[in-house]
Short mmCIF file of C-alpha atoms in Angstrom, two decimals:
data_model
loop_
_atom_site.label_atom_id
_atom_site.label_comp_id
_atom_site.label_asym_id
_atom_site.label_seq_id
_atom_site.Cartn_x
_atom_site.Cartn_y
_atom_site.Cartn_z
CA MET A 1 41.54 133.27 224.42
CA ARG A 2 40.53 135.20 227.50
CA ILE A 3 36.80 135.03 226.92
CA PRO A 4 34.72 132.08 225.73
CA LYS A 5 34.42 131.91 221.97
CA SER A 6 30.65 131.56 222.36
CA TRP A 7 30.45 135.15 223.64
CA VAL A 8 31.97 136.66 220.51
CA PRO A 9 28.78 136.77 218.38
CA SER A 10 26.83 138.68 221.04
CA ILE A 11 29.74 141.06 221.67
CA ALA A 12 30.04 141.72 217.94
CA ARG A 13 26.29 142.30 217.68
CA ARG A 14 26.36 144.76 220.59
CA ILE A 15 29.29 146.68 219.13
CA ILE A 16 27.60 147.06 215.75
CA ASP A 17 24.19 147.85 217.25
CA ASN A 18 25.69 150.56 219.45
CA LEU A 19 27.67 152.09 216.60
CA LEU A 20 24.55 152.16 214.42
CA LYS A 21 22.34 153.47 217.23
CA LYS A 22 24.74 156.34 217.90
CA GLU A 23 25.02 156.96 214.15
CA LEU A 24 28.80 156.58 214.29
CA ILE A 25 28.83 154.32 211.24
CA GLU A 26 26.83 153.80 208.08
CA THR A 27 26.78 150.41 206.47
CA ALA A 28 27.37 149.78 202.80
CA ILE A 29 26.83 146.06 203.39
CA PRO A 30 24.06 144.15 205.19
CA VAL A 31 24.24 144.47 208.97
CA ASN A 32 24.50 140.71 209.46
CA THR A 33 27.54 140.60 207.18
CA LEU A 34 29.09 143.44 209.16
CA VAL A 35 28.45 141.55 212.40
CA GLU A 36 30.06 138.40 210.94
CA GLU A 37 33.12 140.37 209.84
CA THR A 38 33.34 141.95 213.28
CA GLU A 39 33.22 138.48 214.85
CA LYS A 40 36.15 137.39 212.67
CA LEU A 41 38.16 140.45 213.69
CA LEU A 42 37.41 139.92 217.37
CA ILE A 43 38.39 136.26 217.24
CA ASP A 44 41.59 137.10 215.40
CA GLU A 45 42.51 139.72 218.02
CA LEU A 46 41.58 137.48 220.93
CA MET A 47 43.80 134.70 219.59
CA VAL A 48 46.94 136.85 219.40
CA GLU A 49 48.07 135.63 222.81
CA ASP A 50 47.31 132.00 221.96
CA ARG A 51 49.45 132.24 218.83
CA LEU A 52 52.23 133.98 220.75
CA ASN A 53 52.18 131.28 223.46
CA GLU A 54 52.47 128.59 220.80
CA GLU A 55 55.39 130.40 219.19
CA VAL A 56 57.16 130.65 222.56
CA ARG A 57 56.60 126.92 223.20
CA HIS A 58 58.08 126.20 219.78
CA LEU A 59 61.11 128.40 220.48
CA LEU A 60 61.71 126.72 223.85
CA ARG A 61 61.79 123.23 222.35
CA LYS A 62 65.43 123.96 221.50
CA TYR A 63 66.18 124.04 225.23
CA GLU A 64 64.13 120.96 226.18
CA SER A 65 67.11 118.93 227.36
CA GLU A 66 68.45 121.78 229.50
CA ILE A 67 65.01 122.29 231.01
CA GLU A 68 64.59 118.56 231.72
CA LYS A 69 67.97 118.45 233.44
CA GLY A 70 66.81 121.28 235.68
CA ARG A 71 69.38 123.74 234.40
CA LEU A 72 66.68 126.10 233.16
CA ASP A 73 63.31 127.02 234.67
CA TYR A 74 60.70 126.52 231.94
CA ARG A 75 58.12 128.90 233.45
CA LYS A 76 60.63 131.69 233.92
CA LEU A 77 62.10 131.16 230.45
CA PHE A 78 58.60 131.08 228.95
CA ASP A 79 57.61 134.36 230.62
CA MET A 80 60.86 136.10 229.68
CA THR A 81 60.64 134.97 226.04
CA LYS A 82 57.00 135.97 225.82
CA GLN A 83 57.66 139.42 227.27
CA LYS A 84 60.57 139.90 224.88
CA LEU A 85 58.38 139.10 221.86
CA VAL A 86 55.56 141.30 223.16
CA LYS A 87 57.95 144.21 223.53
CA GLU A 88 59.64 143.67 220.15
CA ARG A 89 56.33 143.47 218.30
CA ASN A 90 54.42 146.09 220.32
CA ILE A 91 51.68 143.58 221.03
CA VAL A 92 48.88 144.57 223.38
CA LEU A 93 47.64 141.60 225.40
#
């Protein structure tokens, strides 16, 4: 996650407050519930890269022996695999 998780509640609150202040949204649920749901969405989006990195690590375990023998560069392989998955899935990081 690129920002500390502790910042998410205040970011969510600001987003909702600004949307309400500018009358861009109307709530059918209590504002605090809306803020909590926004926090969940933000955390889920912010963790996309973390989940992708874990998936790449898992995929590269197949090549562990080749990497340990120095036949493959782990960092380069990691970056290439990650970029390939980002491109295939149209992920915005």
